[in-house]
Coordinates of C-alpha atoms in Angstrom, one line a residue:
Chain A
L2 CA -19.4 -34.2 -36.4
S3 CA -19.1 -30.9 -34.7
H4 CA -22.9 -30.5 -35.3
D5 CA -23.3 -33.8 -33.5
L6 CA -21.4 -32.6 -30.5
E7 CA -23.5 -29.5 -29.8
M8 CA -26.5 -31.7 -29.5
L9 CA -24.9 -33.6 -26.5
S10 CA -25.7 -33.1 -22.8
P11 CA -22.8 -32.2 -20.6
E12 CA -22.7 -35.7 -19.3
E13 CA -22.6 -37.4 -22.8
M14 CA -19.9 -34.8 -23.8
V15 CA -17.8 -35.4 -20.9
K16 CA -18.2 -39.2 -21.3
R17 CA -16.6 -38.9 -24.8
V18 CA -13.7 -37.0 -23.4
V19 CA -13.3 -39.7 -20.8
A20 CA -13.2 -42.3 -23.7
G21 CA -10.4 -40.1 -25.5
D22 CA -12.4 -38.5 -28.0
S23 CA -10.2 -35.6 -29.3
S24 CA -13.0 -33.9 -31.2
A25 CA -15.1 -33.8 -28.0
L26 CA -12.2 -32.5 -26.0
A27 CA -11.3 -29.7 -28.6
R28 CA -15.0 -28.6 -28.6
L29 CA -15.2 -28.6 -25.0
I30 CA -12.2 -26.3 -24.7
S31 CA -13.9 -24.0 -27.1
L32 CA -16.9 -23.7 -25.1
F33 CA -14.7 -22.9 -22.1
E34 CA -13.2 -20.2 -24.3
Q35 CA -16.4 -18.7 -25.0
S36 CA -18.3 -18.6 -21.6
V37 CA -17.9 -19.2 -17.9
S38 CA -21.4 -18.8 -16.6
E39 CA -22.8 -21.2 -19.6
T40 CA -20.2 -24.0 -19.0
L41 CA -20.8 -24.5 -15.3
S42 CA -22.7 -27.7 -15.8
L43 CA -19.6 -29.0 -18.0
R44 CA -17.2 -28.0 -15.2
A45 CA -19.4 -29.9 -12.7
A46 CA -19.6 -32.9 -15.1
L47 CA -15.8 -33.1 -15.6
H48 CA -15.1 -33.0 -11.8
P49 CA -16.0 -36.5 -10.7
H50 CA -13.6 -37.8 -13.7
L51 CA -10.4 -35.7 -12.7
R52 CA -7.4 -38.1 -12.9
G53 CA -4.7 -35.7 -11.3
A54 CA -2.1 -35.5 -14.3
H55 CA 1.1 -33.8 -13.9
V56 CA 0.7 -30.3 -15.2
V57 CA 4.0 -28.5 -16.0
G58 CA 4.1 -24.8 -16.8
F59 CA 6.8 -23.2 -19.1
T60 CA 7.5 -19.7 -18.8
G61 CA 10.0 -17.1 -20.4
T62 CA 10.5 -14.3 -22.7
P63 CA 9.5 -14.7 -26.3
G64 CA 12.2 -16.3 -28.5
S65 CA 13.7 -18.2 -25.6
G66 CA 12.9 -21.5 -27.3
K67 CA 10.1 -22.8 -25.1
S68 CA 8.2 -24.3 -28.1
T69 CA 11.3 -26.1 -29.3
L70 CA 11.9 -27.5 -25.8
I71 CA 8.3 -28.6 -25.5
A72 CA 8.3 -30.3 -28.9
R73 CA 11.8 -32.2 -27.7
L74 CA 10.1 -33.1 -24.3
T75 CA 6.9 -34.4 -26.1
A76 CA 9.1 -36.8 -28.3
I77 CA 10.8 -38.0 -24.9
Y78 CA 7.5 -38.7 -23.4
R79 CA 6.0 -40.3 -26.7
K80 CA 9.1 -42.7 -26.4
A81 CA 8.0 -43.7 -22.9
D82 CA 4.5 -44.4 -24.3
K83 CA 2.8 -41.3 -22.3
S84 CA -0.2 -39.3 -23.9
V85 CA 0.9 -35.8 -23.9
G86 CA -1.0 -32.6 -23.7
V87 CA 0.1 -29.3 -24.9
L88 CA -1.6 -25.9 -24.2
A89 CA -0.1 -22.9 -25.7
V90 CA -1.2 -19.5 -24.6
D91 CA 0.2 -17.6 -27.4
P92 CA -1.4 -16.0 -30.3
T93 CA 1.9 -16.5 -32.2
S94 CA 2.2 -20.1 -31.1
P95 CA 4.0 -22.3 -34.0
Y96 CA 2.0 -25.5 -33.1
S97 CA -1.1 -24.8 -35.2
G98 CA -0.2 -27.0 -38.1
G99 CA 3.0 -25.6 -38.7
A100 CA 6.7 -26.7 -38.5
V101 CA 8.8 -25.8 -35.6
L102 CA 12.3 -24.9 -36.9
G103 CA 11.7 -25.6 -40.3
D104 CA 12.5 -29.3 -41.3
R105 CA 14.4 -30.1 -38.0
I106 CA 11.5 -30.6 -35.6
R107 CA 8.0 -30.9 -36.6
M108 CA 5.3 -30.5 -34.2
N109 CA 2.8 -31.7 -36.7
E110 CA 4.5 -34.9 -36.6
H111 CA 2.9 -35.2 -33.3
A112 CA -0.1 -33.6 -34.5
T113 CA -1.0 -36.7 -36.4
D114 CA -0.2 -38.7 -33.4
R115 CA -3.2 -39.7 -31.5
N116 CA -1.6 -39.7 -28.1
V117 CA -0.6 -35.9 -28.5
F118 CA -3.1 -33.4 -28.2
I119 CA -2.0 -29.9 -29.1
R120 CA -4.1 -26.7 -28.4
S121 CA -3.5 -22.8 -28.7
L122 CA -5.4 -20.4 -26.8
A123 CA -6.0 -17.0 -28.3
T124 CA -5.3 -14.6 -25.7
R125 CA -7.7 -11.8 -26.8
G126 CA -8.2 -8.5 -25.0
D127 CA -9.5 -9.7 -21.5
L128 CA -6.4 -10.6 -19.8
G129 CA -8.1 -11.8 -16.6
G130 CA -10.0 -14.5 -18.5
V131 CA -6.9 -16.3 -20.0
P132 CA -5.9 -18.0 -16.7
R133 CA -9.5 -18.9 -16.2
I134 CA -9.7 -20.6 -19.4
V135 CA -6.5 -22.4 -19.0
K136 CA -7.7 -23.9 -15.7
S137 CA -10.8 -25.1 -17.2
A138 CA -8.9 -26.4 -20.3
K139 CA -6.3 -28.3 -18.0
R140 CA -9.2 -29.9 -16.3
A141 CA -10.7 -31.1 -19.7
M142 CA -7.3 -32.5 -21.0
D143 CA -6.8 -34.3 -17.5
V144 CA -10.1 -36.0 -17.9
A145 CA -9.1 -37.0 -21.4
G146 CA -6.3 -39.2 -19.9
L147 CA -3.5 -36.8 -21.1
D148 CA -0.4 -36.8 -18.7
P149 CA 1.8 -34.8 -18.6
I150 CA 0.1 -31.6 -19.6
L151 CA 2.5 -29.1 -20.9
I152 CA 1.4 -25.3 -20.7
E153 CA 3.4 -22.8 -22.5
T154 CA 3.0 -19.1 -22.0
A155 CA 4.0 -16.4 -24.3
G156 CA 5.8 -13.7 -21.9
V157 CA 6.5 -12.5 -18.6
G158 CA 3.7 -10.6 -17.2
Q159 CA 0.8 -10.7 -14.7
T160 CA -1.1 -13.1 -17.1
E161 CA 1.7 -15.6 -17.1
L162 CA 2.2 -15.5 -13.3
A163 CA -1.6 -16.4 -13.0
V164 CA -1.4 -19.2 -15.5
M165 CA 1.5 -20.6 -13.6
D166 CA -1.0 -20.8 -10.4
A167 CA -2.6 -23.8 -12.4
V168 CA 0.4 -25.9 -12.5
D169 CA 2.5 -28.5 -10.4
T170 CA 5.8 -27.7 -11.6
V171 CA 7.0 -24.2 -13.0
V172 CA 9.9 -24.3 -15.7
A173 CA 11.5 -21.0 -16.3
V174 CA 13.3 -20.7 -19.6
L175 CA 16.0 -18.0 -19.9
V176 CA 18.7 -17.2 -22.7
P177 CA 22.0 -15.6 -22.6
G178 CA 22.3 -12.0 -23.5
G179 CA 18.5 -10.9 -23.4
G180 CA 18.3 -9.4 -20.1
D181 CA 15.1 -11.5 -19.6
G182 CA 16.3 -12.5 -16.1
I183 CA 15.6 -9.0 -15.0
Q184 CA 12.2 -9.0 -16.7
M185 CA 11.1 -12.4 -15.0
L186 CA 12.6 -11.3 -11.8
K187 CA 10.3 -8.0 -12.0
A188 CA 7.2 -10.3 -13.1
G189 CA 7.8 -12.5 -9.9
L190 CA 8.3 -15.4 -12.2
L191 CA 12.0 -16.3 -10.8
E192 CA 10.6 -16.8 -7.3
I193 CA 8.1 -19.3 -8.4
A194 CA 10.4 -21.5 -10.7
D195 CA 10.6 -25.0 -9.6
I196 CA 13.5 -25.7 -12.5
F197 CA 15.5 -23.3 -14.5
V198 CA 16.4 -24.0 -17.9
V199 CA 19.3 -21.8 -19.8
N200 CA 18.3 -22.5 -23.3
K201 CA 20.7 -21.8 -26.3
S202 CA 23.7 -23.1 -24.3
D203 CA 25.7 -23.0 -27.5
Q204 CA 25.5 -19.1 -27.5
P205 CA 27.9 -17.1 -25.4
G206 CA 27.2 -16.0 -22.0
A207 CA 24.7 -19.2 -21.1
E208 CA 27.4 -20.4 -18.6
A209 CA 27.3 -16.8 -17.1
V210 CA 23.4 -16.8 -17.0
A211 CA 23.4 -20.3 -15.2
A212 CA 26.2 -19.1 -12.7
E213 CA 24.1 -16.0 -11.8
L214 CA 21.0 -18.1 -11.3
E215 CA 23.1 -20.6 -9.0
L216 CA 24.4 -17.4 -7.1
M217 CA 20.9 -16.1 -6.6
L218 CA 19.5 -19.5 -5.3
N219 CA 22.6 -19.8 -3.0
L220 CA 21.8 -16.2 -1.6
G221 CA 18.6 -17.6 -0.4
N222 CA 16.4 -15.5 -2.8
N223 CA 14.4 -18.7 -3.2
P224 CA 11.5 -19.5 -0.8
K225 CA 11.5 -23.2 -1.4
G226 CA 13.8 -24.1 1.2
E227 CA 15.3 -27.7 0.7
N228 CA 13.8 -28.1 -2.7
R229 CA 16.5 -26.2 -4.3
P230 CA 15.5 -25.5 -7.9
Q231 CA 17.9 -27.3 -10.5
V232 CA 19.6 -25.2 -13.0
I233 CA 20.0 -27.0 -16.4
L234 CA 21.9 -25.8 -19.5
T235 CA 20.1 -27.0 -22.8
S236 CA 20.3 -26.5 -26.6
A237 CA 16.6 -27.6 -27.4
Y238 CA 17.4 -27.0 -31.1
N239 CA 20.1 -29.5 -30.9
D240 CA 18.3 -31.7 -28.5
E241 CA 21.3 -31.2 -26.0
G242 CA 20.1 -31.5 -22.2
T243 CA 16.5 -32.0 -22.8
V244 CA 16.6 -35.5 -21.3
L245 CA 17.9 -33.8 -18.2
V246 CA 15.0 -31.5 -18.0
A247 CA 12.6 -34.3 -18.5
E248 CA 14.2 -35.9 -15.5
A249 CA 14.2 -32.8 -13.6
I250 CA 10.5 -32.3 -14.1
A251 CA 10.0 -36.0 -12.9
Q252 CA 12.1 -35.8 -10.1
H253 CA 10.1 -32.5 -9.0
F254 CA 6.8 -34.3 -9.3
Q255 CA 8.0 -37.4 -7.4
G256 CA 9.4 -35.1 -4.7
Q257 CA 6.3 -33.3 -4.4
S258 CA 4.1 -36.4 -4.3
E259 CA 6.1 -38.1 -1.6
S260 CA 5.8 -35.1 0.7
S261 CA 2.6 -33.3 1.3
Y262 CA 3.5 -30.6 -1.0
L263 CA 1.6 -31.5 -4.2
A264 CA -1.7 -32.0 -2.1
D265 CA -1.0 -28.7 -0.6
R266 CA -0.4 -27.0 -3.7
R267 CA -3.4 -28.4 -5.4
Q268 CA -5.6 -27.6 -2.4
E269 CA -4.3 -23.9 -2.9
Q270 CA -5.0 -23.9 -6.4
R271 CA -8.7 -25.1 -5.8
R272 CA -8.9 -22.4 -3.1
K273 CA -7.7 -19.7 -5.5
E274 CA -10.0 -20.7 -8.2
F275 CA -13.2 -20.7 -5.9
L276 CA -12.2 -17.2 -4.5
E277 CA -11.4 -15.7 -8.0
A278 CA -14.8 -17.0 -9.3
T279 CA -16.6 -15.5 -6.2
R280 CA -14.8 -12.3 -6.9
D281 CA -15.7 -12.2 -10.6
G282 CA -19.2 -13.1 -10.0
L283 CA -19.5 -10.2 -7.3
M284 CA -18.0 -7.5 -9.6
A285 CA -20.4 -8.8 -12.4
F286 CA -23.2 -8.5 -9.8
V287 CA -22.1 -4.9 -9.0
E288 CA -21.7 -3.9 -12.7
R289 CA -25.4 -4.8 -13.3
R290 CA -26.3 -2.6 -10.5
L291 CA -24.5 0.4 -11.8
R292 CA -27.2 2.5 -13.4
S293 CA -24.7 3.5 -16.3
E294 CA -21.4 4.0 -17.3
E295 CA -21.9 7.4 -18.2
E296 CA -23.1 8.3 -14.7
L297 CA -19.8 6.8 -13.3
S298 CA -17.8 8.9 -16.0
A299 CA -19.3 12.1 -15.0
V300 CA -18.5 11.7 -11.4
L301 CA -15.1 10.7 -12.1
A302 CA -14.5 13.7 -14.6
G303 CA -15.5 16.0 -11.8
V304 CA -13.1 14.2 -9.3
E305 CA -10.4 14.5 -11.9
R306 CA -10.7 18.2 -12.2
G307 CA -10.5 18.4 -8.6
E308 CA -14.1 19.7 -8.0
Q309 CA -14.9 17.3 -5.3
D310 CA -13.0 15.3 -2.6
P311 CA -12.4 11.8 -4.2
I312 CA -13.4 9.8 -1.3
K313 CA -16.5 11.8 -0.3
A314 CA -17.3 11.6 -4.0
A315 CA -17.1 7.7 -3.9
F316 CA -19.2 7.3 -0.9
D317 CA -21.8 9.6 -2.4
F318 CA -21.8 7.8 -5.5
L319 CA -22.3 4.5 -4.0
S320 CA -24.9 5.9 -1.6
D321 CA -26.9 7.2 -4.8
M322 CA -27.1 3.6 -5.9
R323 CA -28.1 2.3 -2.5
L324 CA -24.7 0.3 -2.2
V325 CA -23.6 1.7 1.0
Chain B
L7 CA -7.5 21.1 25.0
S8 CA -8.0 18.0 23.1
H9 CA -11.4 17.6 24.9
D10 CA -12.2 21.1 23.1
L11 CA -11.4 19.8 19.9
E12 CA -13.5 16.7 20.0
M13 CA -16.6 19.3 20.3
L14 CA -15.9 21.2 17.1
S15 CA -17.9 20.7 13.9
P16 CA -15.7 19.7 11.0
E17 CA -15.8 23.1 9.5
E18 CA -14.6 24.7 12.8
M19 CA -11.9 21.9 13.1
V20 CA -10.6 22.6 9.7
K21 CA -10.8 26.3 10.0
R22 CA -8.3 25.8 13.1
V23 CA -6.2 23.7 10.8
V24 CA -6.3 26.5 8.1
A25 CA -5.1 29.0 10.7
G26 CA -2.1 27.0 11.6
D27 CA -3.2 25.3 14.9
S28 CA -0.9 22.2 15.1
S29 CA -3.1 20.5 18.0
A30 CA -6.0 20.6 15.5
L31 CA -4.0 19.2 12.8
A32 CA -2.6 16.4 14.9
R33 CA -6.3 15.5 16.0
L34 CA -7.6 15.6 12.5
I35 CA -4.8 13.1 11.5
S36 CA -5.9 10.9 14.4
L37 CA -9.4 10.9 13.3
F38 CA -8.3 9.7 9.9
E39 CA -6.4 6.9 11.4
Q40 CA -9.5 5.7 13.2
S41 CA -12.0 5.5 10.4
V42 CA -12.7 6.4 6.7
S43 CA -16.6 6.4 6.7
E44 CA -16.9 8.7 9.9
T45 CA -14.4 11.2 8.6
L46 CA -16.1 11.9 5.2
S47 CA -17.4 15.4 6.3
L48 CA -13.9 16.3 7.4
R49 CA -12.5 15.4 4.1
A50 CA -15.3 17.5 2.4
A51 CA -14.6 20.5 4.6
L52 CA -10.7 20.4 3.8
H53 CA -11.3 20.1 0.1
P54 CA -12.0 23.8 -0.5
H55 CA -8.9 24.9 1.3
L56 CA -6.2 22.6 -0.4
R57 CA -3.3 24.7 -1.4
G58 CA -1.2 22.2 -3.5
A59 CA 2.0 21.8 -1.5
H60 CA 4.8 19.9 -3.1
V61 CA 4.8 16.4 -1.7
V62 CA 7.9 14.3 -1.8
G63 CA 8.1 10.8 -1.0
F64 CA 11.2 8.7 0.3
T65 CA 11.5 5.1 -0.3
G66 CA 14.3 2.7 0.3
T67 CA 15.2 -0.3 2.6
P68 CA 15.3 0.2 6.4
G69 CA 18.8 1.3 7.3
S70 CA 19.4 3.2 4.1
G71 CA 19.5 6.6 6.0
K72 CA 16.1 8.1 4.8
S73 CA 15.4 9.6 8.3
T74 CA 18.8 11.3 8.4
L75 CA 18.1 12.6 5.0
I76 CA 14.9 13.9 5.8
A77 CA 16.3 15.6 9.0
R78 CA 19.0 17.4 6.8
L79 CA 16.6 18.5 4.1
T80 CA 14.3 19.8 7.0
A81 CA 17.1 21.8 8.2
I82 CA 17.7 23.2 4.5
Y83 CA 14.1 24.1 3.9
R84 CA 13.9 26.0 7.4
K85 CA 16.9 28.0 6.5
A86 CA 14.7 29.0 3.4
D87 CA 11.9 29.8 5.7
K88 CA 9.7 27.1 4.4
S89 CA 7.1 25.4 6.7
V90 CA 8.0 21.6 6.6
G91 CA 5.6 18.8 7.2
V92 CA 7.0 15.2 7.9
L93 CA 4.9 12.0 7.6
A94 CA 6.6 8.9 8.6
V95 CA 5.0 5.6 7.7
D96 CA 7.2 3.5 10.0
P97 CA 6.4 2.0 13.4
T98 CA 10.2 2.2 14.3
S99 CA 10.5 6.0 13.0
P100 CA 13.0 7.7 15.3
Y101 CA 11.3 11.1 15.0
S102 CA 8.8 10.6 18.0
G103 CA 10.6 12.9 20.5
G104 CA 13.9 10.9 19.9
A105 CA 17.4 11.9 18.4
V106 CA 18.4 10.9 15.2
L107 CA 22.0 9.8 15.2
G108 CA 22.7 10.5 18.8
D109 CA 24.0 14.0 19.3
R110 CA 24.7 14.9 15.8
I111 CA 21.2 15.6 14.3
R112 CA 18.2 16.1 16.6
M113 CA 15.2 15.8 14.9
N114 CA 13.6 17.0 18.0
E115 CA 15.4 20.4 17.4
H116 CA 12.9 20.8 14.8
A117 CA 10.3 19.2 16.9
T118 CA 10.2 22.5 19.1
D119 CA 10.0 24.5 15.9
R120 CA 6.7 25.7 15.2
N121 CA 7.2 25.6 11.6
V122 CA 7.9 22.0 11.4
F123 CA 5.1 19.4 12.0
I124 CA 6.2 15.7 12.3
R125 CA 3.9 12.9 12.5
S126 CA 4.5 9.1 12.5
L127 CA 1.6 6.8 11.4
A128 CA 1.4 3.4 13.1
T129 CA 1.2 0.8 10.1
R130 CA -1.0 -1.7 12.1
G131 CA -2.3 -4.8 10.6
D132 CA -4.3 -3.5 7.7
L133 CA -1.9 -2.9 4.9
G134 CA -4.6 -1.6 2.4
G135 CA -5.4 1.2 5.1
V136 CA -2.0 2.8 5.4
P137 CA -2.0 4.5 1.8
R138 CA -5.5 5.7 2.5
I139 CA -4.6 7.4 5.8
V140 CA -1.3 8.9 4.2
K141 CA -3.5 10.6 1.6
S142 CA -5.9 12.0 4.1
A143 CA -3.1 13.2 6.3
K144 CA -1.3 14.8 3.5
R145 CA -4.5 16.6 2.6
A146 CA -4.7 18.0 6.1
M147 CA -1.0 19.0 6.3
D148 CA -1.4 20.9 3.0
V149 CA -4.6 22.8 4.3
A150 CA -2.3 23.5 7.4
G151 CA 0.2 25.3 5.0
L152 CA 3.0 23.1 5.3
D153 CA 5.0 23.0 2.0
P154 CA 7.0 20.8 1.3
I155 CA 5.6 17.7 2.9
L156 CA 8.1 14.9 3.2
I157 CA 6.6 11.4 3.4
E158 CA 8.8 8.5 4.4
T159 CA 8.0 4.8 4.1
A160 CA 9.6 2.2 6.1
G161 CA 10.4 -0.6 3.5
V162 CA 10.2 -1.7 -0.1
G163 CA 6.7 -3.5 -0.8
Q164 CA 3.2 -3.1 -2.0
T165 CA 2.2 -0.6 0.6
E166 CA 5.2 1.7 -0.1
L167 CA 4.3 1.6 -3.7
A168 CA 0.8 2.5 -3.0
V169 CA 2.0 5.6 -0.7
M170 CA 4.2 6.8 -3.5
D171 CA 1.0 7.2 -5.5
A172 CA 0.3 10.1 -3.4
V173 CA 3.4 12.0 -4.0
D174 CA 4.4 14.6 -6.7
T175 CA 8.4 13.6 -6.5
V176 CA 9.7 10.1 -5.7
V177 CA 13.1 9.9 -4.0
A178 CA 14.6 6.4 -4.0
V179 CA 17.3 6.1 -1.4
L180 CA 19.9 3.4 -1.9
V181 CA 23.1 2.1 -0.1
P182 CA 26.1 0.1 -1.2
G183 CA 26.3 -3.5 -0.5
G184 CA 22.7 -4.2 0.7
G185 CA 21.5 -5.6 -2.6
D186 CA 18.5 -3.2 -1.9
G187 CA 18.4 -2.4 -5.7
I188 CA 17.1 -5.7 -6.4
Q189 CA 14.4 -5.5 -3.7
M190 CA 13.4 -2.1 -4.9
L191 CA 13.3 -3.2 -8.5
K192 CA 11.1 -6.2 -7.5
A193 CA 8.7 -3.9 -5.6
G194 CA 8.6 -1.7 -8.8
L195 CA 9.9 1.3 -7.0
L196 CA 12.8 1.9 -9.2
E197 CA 10.6 2.5 -12.0
I198 CA 8.6 5.1 -10.4
A199 CA 11.7 7.1 -8.9
D200 CA 12.3 10.7 -9.9
I201 CA 15.4 11.1 -8.1
F202 CA 18.0 8.5 -7.0
V203 CA 20.0 9.1 -3.9
V204 CA 23.1 6.8 -3.2
N205 CA 23.5 7.4 0.4
K206 CA 26.3 6.4 2.8
S207 CA 28.6 7.6 -0.3
D208 CA 31.7 7.2 2.1
Q209 CA 31.2 3.4 2.3
P210 CA 33.0 1.1 -0.4
G211 CA 30.7 0.3 -3.3
A212 CA 28.8 3.7 -3.4
E213 CA 30.2 4.7 -6.7
A214 CA 29.5 1.3 -8.4
V215 CA 25.9 1.4 -7.1
A216 CA 25.5 5.0 -8.8
A217 CA 27.2 3.6 -11.9
E218 CA 24.6 0.7 -12.2
L219 CA 21.8 3.1 -11.8
E220 CA 23.1 5.3 -14.5
L221 CA 23.5 2.3 -16.6
M222 CA 20.0 1.1 -16.0
L223 CA 18.8 4.7 -16.8
N224 CA 20.6 4.8 -20.1
L225 CA 19.4 1.4 -21.1
G226 CA 16.1 2.9 -21.2
N227 CA 14.7 1.1 -18.3
N228 CA 13.1 4.4 -17.4
P229 CA 9.6 5.4 -18.6
K230 CA 9.8 9.0 -17.9
G231 CA 11.4 9.8 -21.4
E232 CA 13.3 13.2 -21.4
N233 CA 12.9 13.6 -17.5
R234 CA 15.7 11.4 -16.8
P235 CA 16.1 10.9 -13.1
Q236 CA 19.2 12.3 -11.5
V237 CA 21.6 10.2 -9.6
I238 CA 23.1 11.8 -6.5
L239 CA 25.7 10.6 -4.2
T240 CA 25.2 11.6 -0.5
S241 CA 26.5 11.0 3.0
A242 CA 23.5 12.3 4.8
Y243 CA 25.3 11.6 8.3
N244 CA 27.9 14.1 7.2
D245 CA 25.6 16.4 5.5
E246 CA 27.5 15.9 2.1
G247 CA 25.4 16.0 -1.2
T248 CA 22.1 17.0 0.7
V249 CA 21.9 20.3 -0.9
L250 CA 22.1 18.7 -4.3
V251 CA 19.1 16.5 -3.2
A252 CA 17.2 19.6 -2.2
E253 CA 18.1 21.2 -5.8
A254 CA 17.0 18.2 -7.7
I255 CA 13.9 18.1 -5.6
A256 CA 13.1 21.8 -6.4
Q257 CA 14.0 21.1 -10.0
H258 CA 11.8 18.2 -10.5
F259 CA 8.9 20.1 -9.2
Q260 CA 9.6 23.2 -11.3
G261 CA 9.9 21.0 -14.5
Q262 CA 6.6 19.3 -13.7
S263 CA 4.9 22.5 -12.9
E264 CA 6.0 24.1 -16.3
S265 CA 4.9 21.1 -18.2
S266 CA 1.4 19.6 -17.8
Y267 CA 3.0 16.8 -16.1
L268 CA 2.2 17.9 -12.3
A269 CA -1.6 18.7 -13.3
D270 CA -1.8 15.1 -15.0
R271 CA -0.1 13.4 -12.1
R272 CA -2.6 15.1 -9.5
Q273 CA -5.6 14.2 -11.7
E274 CA -4.5 10.7 -11.9
Q275 CA -4.1 10.7 -8.0
R276 CA -7.7 11.9 -7.6
R277 CA -8.9 9.3 -9.9
K278 CA -7.3 6.5 -8.2
E279 CA -8.2 7.6 -4.9
F280 CA -11.9 7.8 -6.0
L281 CA -11.8 4.4 -7.8
E282 CA -10.2 2.8 -4.5
A283 CA -12.7 4.4 -2.3
T284 CA -15.5 3.0 -4.6
R285 CA -14.0 -0.5 -4.8
D286 CA -13.6 -0.5 -0.9
G287 CA -17.2 0.6 -0.3
L288 CA -18.5 -2.0 -2.7
M289 CA -16.4 -4.7 -0.8
A290 CA -17.9 -3.3 2.4
F291 CA -21.3 -3.8 1.0
V292 CA -20.7 -7.3 -0.2
E293 CA -19.1 -8.3 3.1
R294 CA -22.4 -7.2 4.7
R295 CA -24.3 -9.2 2.3
L296 CA -22.3 -12.4 3.1
R297 CA -24.7 -14.2 5.5
S298 CA -21.8 -15.5 7.5
E299 CA -17.9 -16.2 7.3
E300 CA -18.6 -19.4 8.7
E301 CA -20.8 -20.4 5.9
L302 CA -18.2 -19.2 3.3
S303 CA -15.6 -21.1 5.2
A304 CA -17.6 -24.5 5.0
V305 CA -18.1 -24.1 1.3
L306 CA -14.3 -23.2 0.9
A307 CA -13.2 -26.3 3.0
G308 CA -15.2 -28.6 0.7
V309 CA -13.5 -26.9 -2.3
E310 CA -10.2 -27.3 -0.9
R311 CA -10.6 -31.0 -0.4
G312 CA -11.6 -31.4 -3.9
E313 CA -15.2 -32.4 -3.2
Q314 CA -16.6 -29.8 -5.6
D315 CA -15.8 -28.0 -8.9
P316 CA -14.4 -24.6 -7.5
I317 CA -16.1 -22.6 -10.2
K318 CA -19.4 -24.2 -9.8
A319 CA -19.3 -24.0 -6.1
A320 CA -18.5 -20.2 -6.2
F321 CA -21.5 -19.6 -8.6
D322 CA -23.7 -21.8 -6.2
F323 CA -22.6 -19.8 -3.2
L324 CA -23.4 -16.5 -4.8
S325 CA -26.8 -17.8 -6.0
D326 CA -27.7 -19.0 -2.6
M327 CA -27.1 -15.2 -1.5
R328 CA -28.9 -13.9 -4.4
L329 CA -25.7 -12.4 -5.7
V330 CA -25.9 -13.8 -9.2

């Protein structure tokens, strides 16, 4: 079957994805993982079929229970007869055929459900590449008719921040006692959150974390003005508070859709994706023009030892390559 | 006199700076403010005369009393017969001929002192440009024989972080009650601080801020290993604790000099300055290759409206300009 798929033209492959063929969708995402420049025709073929699904991002430190929360939300969406896409940017993601939380919640109960598509992306070395792949994979899942699309990230760094650029609603998941609030604050993730979930509410300190968040939001540390983010206590493990999270996600999307905020946000997403691709393309052009990396290293070593003025050396180097 | 200076060759101008001519130094810094590409020969002429002065950066929210602290430190250094350079990256800097704190401390008492050179840099629009100018100005002041060189920044953002790249010792100045710790944490300034000063120690809450900092440092939130930053309470206004700050600064420099840390730090500074200049030069090259900004705007507007796939549009755009 996968051999079949390799023979298809971009248009035929996208046609299968539009028809809900999950093998074609999986294959398409694999191609996006492998190359940007060789999948331009696939991107172009997807474009006319975009449906505009609600994309929800989940961010938080490892161990905060994001996967369990997503499994619970998936069950809620399935009850409402929605087709759910789950995209996990996490090499240690528990989705790939395994059980989440032993016998209590099985994500692979959803895995055999044709209306749930679950995919893990390996993060690999190239950090800048992950957000790019997420954005392509999101488009493919949208064209496949999955709605909502839930994107889970593994940590609280620059990659996660860049991934959250691709979503309509950002859910920040915190837990008591981990000091992860500080880490998320440093990464800039608290500022972009639309909904705060304090998970593991059965553990001591959960109410205090929620109170601190409320205080921070009251102090005006949130740039979202009137759309003040909700703070929700949950115990995803015990399925407590998860319906409230689903409701808050729906409310946020509705509020955005009724105002111009969603349209603006998506316009900004398209703008960023274009400018990032332009910048990446330019950098690739420049790298091809560099005579050799060794040449640069030799100049750099001299600069580091203080033999030459750094700025003068940079201009001389560019001048040698006729790039000034 | 300034007309005279304009006629000089780079070598002659640098010769005057080496001899301690403060008019020539002032003129040189003005030239660095105006252009990078036209001052390459000046940078190159300065390079052989670098002396390696101790450069100390002061960062903190506006109103934290950095200027008063620097005025007090300048008096301490003058008593030890040192020539002091002060570089303020702040459009509202009080140094330019004015009094700091009314009658109590006059920076212009130092302004008439030939062994104190004070310079404010206007920040203007171009944020990326400020750190670059600071690095050139610092080199010029070093060649002029000023040591230490004290660099004051105006706020707690990316520019301040980039300016702190140019110094040997980072002093973070905090005050009680302002919540500026959070702001500095977000800007990444707490992580790079070598010395913490809690100023306005006569105000309530100062001890608590100092205790919080100690706690943070004990929790291992500092990447500097054994060189654990000192936390010093001061009232710069009342000249209390300022001698301790001067001692901590000297200790930090000595500790760095005795280990390989100072050499490593300066090597990394040179490396960064080279790579930044290379990147800036490449961007300038690319901008000259762009046919027109209007052309880019037209493509971008279509992308924002969702008419084209962003990545495909970026590659088509680069391809049109033969940059792929």
